[in-house]
Amino acid sequence: MSNYKYFPLIKTRDAELKALSKFDSIYFDQTLPIYELTKSRKAKVAPDGDIHRRMSTIKDIQGERPFILDLTSNEKYINPQIEQLLNESKGFAEWRYFLDFYRELNIIPMIHIYDDDDFTQVQHFVREMSSLKEFLAVRLPYDLDEYKKYIRPIISSLSHGCKIYVIIDGEQATSDNVNDISAGCMFACEELDEFNASIEDIVTVSTSFPLNPKDYGTDEAGDIPILEETIFREVSSHYPIKYGDYASINIQQVEIRGGTFIPRIDIALEQMFMYKRYRREKGSYPLCAKKVLSDKRYKPLGIWADKEIALAAADIPSGISPSFWIAVRINYFMTSRVLLRNRIS
């Protein structure tokens, strides 16, 4: 097993990348991010959203630290460049070329599997990349009927000394499906047991942050359970897994248009989020921040997120957009997850 404590699965959007750029090194060094590469914001020179702009930002954030690199298949965030990289012909030749282009970065490549019975191109990719890399990664849904079918061709194609990270993706967790996700992850671990010698870590990831937090409280305040912790607690009591999540981002990631949002600040406690939410005419982000500071459950961690909350409470917020405060939430959440892992390990 690796020494990493935390595996956040992060789409390369502005809020997520800002949060990571402010992530303190003491916590970052214990974290192995899984970046799901998405197109950048549209610009005149790149109307489709150039992915190389996102890679440049990742380079600035990561430095020499390793990271897992995945490619999005989400229609909202994909572009022709990413579609080309997902082409499986010649052993995912375009994906391999892209990885070679960024060979100075410490990338752990994601293995892409299509739901069919022909693993020829996947095995070609694994043979080529495992001769160059110490680690590869593969991401599988939690509800497969079998896992050996997909893992065995990968393991058999690994060069000597190369291991894989297996990410079991629970996607959106709710009170209705949390037990199913836990059971699915445990079944995956059972299926993967015979391949342990070639697996560096098995990581469970999911998210339970809702589309509408106010469904969990009043218009102005409430508490939201962090079901990722419930899943991890259940599965890790039976199998030696690592903790991952979507860094407090809802899987649907609905874009909030200017003028339609209600200012809100979310803070992660150990097993739940608390939120403070006040309309602009009632006090906006400064009042949200004041309410956070007056809540005895809030514990400052001495990080960027705390500084931004303090500035807003002093009526001088650095940002007043939803994206900015999502970055604050992510920054605090990720830090709290590393601290929690260290506390219970």
XYZ file of C-alpha atoms in Angstrom:
345
model
C 0.000 0.000 0.000
C 1.058 3.574 -0.628
C 1.550 6.200 2.070
C -1.179 8.436 0.633
C -4.111 9.125 2.939
C -6.512 10.864 0.570
C -7.563 10.520 -3.077
C -9.851 13.359 -4.259
C -11.357 12.874 -7.719
C -11.394 16.324 -9.265
C -12.707 17.711 -12.529
C -10.338 20.378 -13.825
C -12.752 23.285 -13.500
C -11.851 26.698 -12.119
C -13.198 26.193 -8.571
C -11.538 22.828 -8.062
C -8.189 23.989 -9.400
C -8.262 27.147 -7.283
C -8.916 25.077 -4.156
C -5.977 22.810 -4.930
C -3.703 25.749 -5.708
C -4.341 26.934 -2.130
C -3.955 23.470 -0.548
C -1.254 23.575 2.153
C 1.758 21.411 1.327
C 1.627 19.566 4.659
C -1.729 18.104 3.559
C -0.986 17.995 -0.169
C 2.007 15.721 0.459
C -0.406 13.132 1.896
C -2.800 13.420 -1.048
C -2.815 11.760 -4.468
C -5.288 13.706 -6.637
C -7.188 12.036 -9.453
C -7.648 14.719 -12.103
C -10.452 14.187 -14.594
C -9.251 16.346 -17.475
C -11.931 18.653 -18.876
C -11.909 21.382 -21.476
C -10.939 24.871 -20.355
C -13.126 27.936 -20.553
C -13.924 28.970 -24.102
C -11.767 31.729 -25.581
C -11.534 33.351 -29.001
C -8.296 31.504 -29.717
C -9.715 28.222 -28.347
C -13.500 28.110 -28.825
C -13.584 24.409 -27.869
C -11.671 24.992 -24.615
C -8.033 23.930 -25.022
C -7.044 21.092 -22.641
C -3.401 22.193 -22.710
C -4.412 25.265 -20.711
C -5.753 22.933 -18.025
C -2.552 20.882 -18.126
C -0.511 24.045 -17.641
C -2.510 24.831 -14.494
C -2.100 21.264 -13.208
C 1.654 21.566 -13.775
C 1.755 24.754 -11.695
C -0.272 23.129 -8.904
C 1.430 19.741 -8.757
C 5.070 20.590 -9.355
C 6.951 17.317 -8.883
C 4.150 15.630 -6.934
C 2.561 12.575 -8.584
C -1.069 12.580 -9.682
C -3.473 10.273 -11.481
C -4.693 11.663 -14.797
C -8.071 10.609 -16.185
C -10.131 11.919 -19.097
C -13.719 13.080 -18.776
C -16.467 11.416 -20.781
C -19.070 13.926 -19.565
C -20.702 15.635 -22.547
C -20.648 19.008 -20.752
C -16.882 18.983 -20.346
C -15.567 16.971 -23.272
C -14.214 18.463 -26.504
C -12.708 17.073 -29.744
C -9.240 16.935 -28.160
C -10.432 14.661 -25.356
C -12.495 12.540 -27.747
C -9.326 11.969 -29.751
C -7.417 10.889 -26.644
C -10.159 8.373 -25.817
C -9.796 6.672 -29.205
C -8.669 3.117 -28.481
C -7.009 2.407 -31.852
C -3.384 1.237 -31.819
C -3.397 0.756 -28.079
C -4.758 4.228 -27.308
C -1.918 5.727 -29.335
C -3.168 9.316 -28.997
C -3.442 9.006 -25.201
C 0.073 7.554 -25.060
C 1.396 10.387 -27.250
C -0.257 12.942 -24.963
C 1.271 11.328 -21.872
C 4.686 11.324 -23.533
C 4.267 15.021 -24.395
C 3.860 15.700 -20.661
C 6.503 13.204 -19.570
C 8.191 15.812 -17.328
C 5.095 15.683 -15.085
C 4.750 12.888 -12.545
C 1.637 11.387 -14.161
C 0.039 8.085 -13.214
C -2.023 7.324 -16.355
C -5.585 6.074 -16.220
C -6.331 2.886 -18.134
C -9.528 3.272 -20.151
C -11.795 0.258 -20.508
C -14.811 -0.082 -22.764
C -17.558 -2.492 -21.842
C -16.840 -5.275 -24.296
C -15.046 -8.611 -24.399
C -12.066 -7.505 -26.481
C -9.207 -6.187 -24.348
C -6.615 -6.163 -27.131
C -6.208 -2.391 -27.235
C -6.304 -2.072 -23.445
C -3.570 -4.687 -23.083
C -1.496 -2.954 -25.767
C -1.749 0.294 -23.788
C -0.878 -1.411 -20.490
C 2.162 -3.188 -21.952
C 3.511 0.047 -23.423
C 2.822 2.294 -20.430
C 3.826 -0.149 -17.693
C 7.282 -0.399 -19.257
C 7.634 3.363 -18.671
C 5.659 3.916 -15.472
C 5.886 2.575 -11.955
C 2.120 2.898 -11.483
C -1.033 2.928 -13.597
C -4.642 3.412 -12.489
C -8.040 2.062 -13.460
C -11.473 3.408 -12.480
C -14.428 1.038 -12.294
C -18.076 1.563 -11.261
C -19.252 0.097 -7.971
C -22.089 -1.921 -9.509
C -20.351 -4.292 -11.935
C -21.461 -7.925 -11.949
C -17.812 -8.976 -12.029
C -14.410 -7.312 -11.716
C -12.000 -10.127 -12.525
C -13.021 -9.920 -16.188
C -11.683 -6.362 -16.385
C -8.695 -6.607 -14.053
C -7.179 -9.916 -15.183
C -6.215 -8.690 -18.707
C -4.597 -5.614 -17.141
C -2.619 -7.572 -14.551
C -1.449 -10.080 -17.153
C -0.105 -7.248 -19.321
C 1.794 -5.345 -16.621
C 5.545 -5.097 -16.949
C 7.505 -6.405 -13.974
C 7.498 -3.934 -11.097
C 4.498 -1.882 -12.217
C 1.426 -1.811 -9.963
C -2.062 -0.361 -10.344
C -4.340 1.842 -8.301
C -7.931 0.588 -8.522
C -10.573 3.276 -8.018
C -14.070 1.993 -7.230
C -16.466 4.790 -8.165
C -19.672 5.059 -6.146
C -20.683 8.295 -7.906
C -23.601 10.093 -6.184
C -24.425 8.629 -2.780
C -27.807 9.210 -1.160
C -29.607 7.783 1.847
C -31.431 5.506 -0.607
C -28.361 3.920 -2.224
C -25.578 4.241 0.364
C -25.939 0.606 1.451
C -25.884 -0.578 -2.167
C -22.673 1.369 -2.809
C -21.041 -0.087 0.295
C -22.072 -3.606 -0.733
C -20.848 -3.052 -4.290
C -17.474 -1.795 -3.082
C -17.092 -4.796 -0.780
C -17.926 -7.161 -3.638
C -15.284 -5.419 -5.761
C -12.692 -5.845 -3.004
C -13.571 -9.532 -2.722
C -13.157 -10.001 -6.485
C -9.847 -8.124 -6.506
C -8.327 -10.031 -3.599
C -6.438 -12.519 -5.775
C -4.659 -9.665 -7.579
C -3.386 -7.931 -4.431
C 0.273 -8.477 -5.318
C -0.167 -6.191 -8.344
C -2.458 -3.619 -6.705
C -0.922 -0.651 -4.892
C -4.206 0.605 -3.407
C -7.937 0.079 -3.759
C -9.691 3.429 -3.365
C -13.408 4.055 -2.876
C -14.712 7.380 -4.178
C -18.185 8.897 -4.077
C -19.940 12.151 -3.277
C -23.055 12.946 -1.301
C -23.051 16.731 -1.608
C -26.568 17.558 -2.855
C -27.775 19.754 -5.681
C -30.008 21.648 -3.250
C -28.471 21.871 0.239
C -31.525 23.683 1.605
C -33.408 20.382 1.267
C -31.444 19.398 4.389
C -32.448 22.337 6.547
C -34.035 25.761 6.359
C -33.555 28.529 3.840
C -30.742 29.928 6.001
C -28.981 26.998 7.697
C -28.790 23.230 7.851
C -26.665 20.086 8.130
C -25.866 17.607 5.339
C -24.528 14.093 6.077
C -21.201 13.142 4.472
C -22.116 9.664 3.243
C -18.656 9.134 1.725
C -17.489 8.591 5.292
C -20.290 6.107 5.960
C -19.271 4.076 2.909
C -15.581 4.167 3.776
C -16.212 3.221 7.391
C -18.278 0.191 6.347
C -15.970 -1.078 3.594
C -12.707 -0.406 5.450
C -13.949 -2.471 8.399
C -13.710 -5.496 6.084
C -10.987 -4.635 3.546
C -7.772 -2.557 3.550
C -8.883 0.304 1.306
C -8.046 3.990 0.968
C -10.463 6.914 1.222
C -11.426 9.051 -1.761
C -14.276 11.361 -2.753
C -15.326 14.020 -5.263
C -13.952 16.807 -3.049
C -17.491 17.846 -2.002
C -18.753 18.385 -5.562
C -22.158 17.082 -6.658
C -21.824 14.718 -9.580
C -24.225 16.723 -11.776
C -22.293 19.973 -11.278
C -25.035 22.325 -12.409
C -23.623 25.660 -13.536
C -25.103 28.572 -11.568
C -25.747 31.614 -13.709
C -25.035 35.076 -12.377
C -27.923 36.685 -10.535
C -29.756 33.427 -9.818
C -27.759 32.130 -6.864
C -28.230 32.666 -3.144
C -24.916 33.259 -1.301
C -23.957 30.256 0.814
C -20.919 29.055 2.754
C -20.468 25.336 3.444
C -18.136 23.941 6.106
C -17.221 20.276 6.551
C -17.450 18.811 10.025
C -16.303 15.252 10.635
C -19.461 13.484 9.449
C -21.562 16.312 8.023
C -21.546 19.696 6.324
C -23.100 22.744 7.884
C -24.261 25.540 5.604
C -25.138 29.192 6.131
C -27.213 30.760 3.371
C -28.404 34.371 3.169
C -29.869 36.263 0.257
C -28.007 39.315 -0.965
C -30.534 41.759 0.417
C -30.250 40.071 3.844
C -26.473 40.166 4.171
C -24.943 37.933 1.491
C -21.526 36.318 2.037
C -20.466 38.602 4.925
C -23.478 37.485 6.981
C -22.896 33.841 5.984
C -19.310 34.169 7.218
C -20.372 35.833 10.481
C -22.808 32.970 11.110
C -20.050 30.421 10.428
C -17.734 32.125 12.924
C -20.469 32.209 15.567
C -21.192 28.479 15.164
C -19.225 26.653 17.869
C -18.806 23.628 15.599
C -16.575 25.556 13.208
C -12.883 24.888 13.852
C -10.363 27.124 12.041
C -7.611 24.990 10.518
C -5.194 27.811 9.769
C -5.644 27.490 6.012
C -6.638 29.653 3.040
C -10.352 28.863 3.479
C -10.303 30.183 7.051
C -8.671 33.420 5.928
C -11.355 33.971 3.286
C -14.142 33.348 5.799
C -12.537 35.835 8.202
C -12.226 38.457 5.445
C -15.870 38.023 4.462
C -16.949 38.297 8.104
C -15.055 41.606 8.226
C -17.145 42.790 5.249
C -14.204 42.618 2.821
C -14.761 39.326 0.950
C -12.136 38.459 -1.668
C -14.806 36.946 -3.903
C -18.574 37.080 -4.269
C -19.130 34.415 -6.927
C -20.417 30.887 -6.277
C -17.243 29.490 -7.893
C -15.037 31.297 -5.378
C -16.968 29.973 -2.393
C -17.057 26.467 -3.850
C -13.248 26.703 -3.902
C -13.328 27.739 -0.230
C -15.567 24.762 0.585
C -13.302 22.337 -1.298
C -10.147 23.712 0.323
C -11.565 23.300 3.835
C -13.136 19.925 3.015
C -9.950 18.392 1.594
C -7.912 19.589 4.558
C -10.471 18.178 6.985
C -10.384 14.783 5.245
C -6.598 14.492 5.559
C -6.791 15.499 9.226
C -9.553 12.946 9.811
C -7.576 10.153 8.144
C -4.587 10.927 10.363
C -6.764 11.019 13.453
C -8.345 7.599 12.937
C -5.436 5.724 11.343
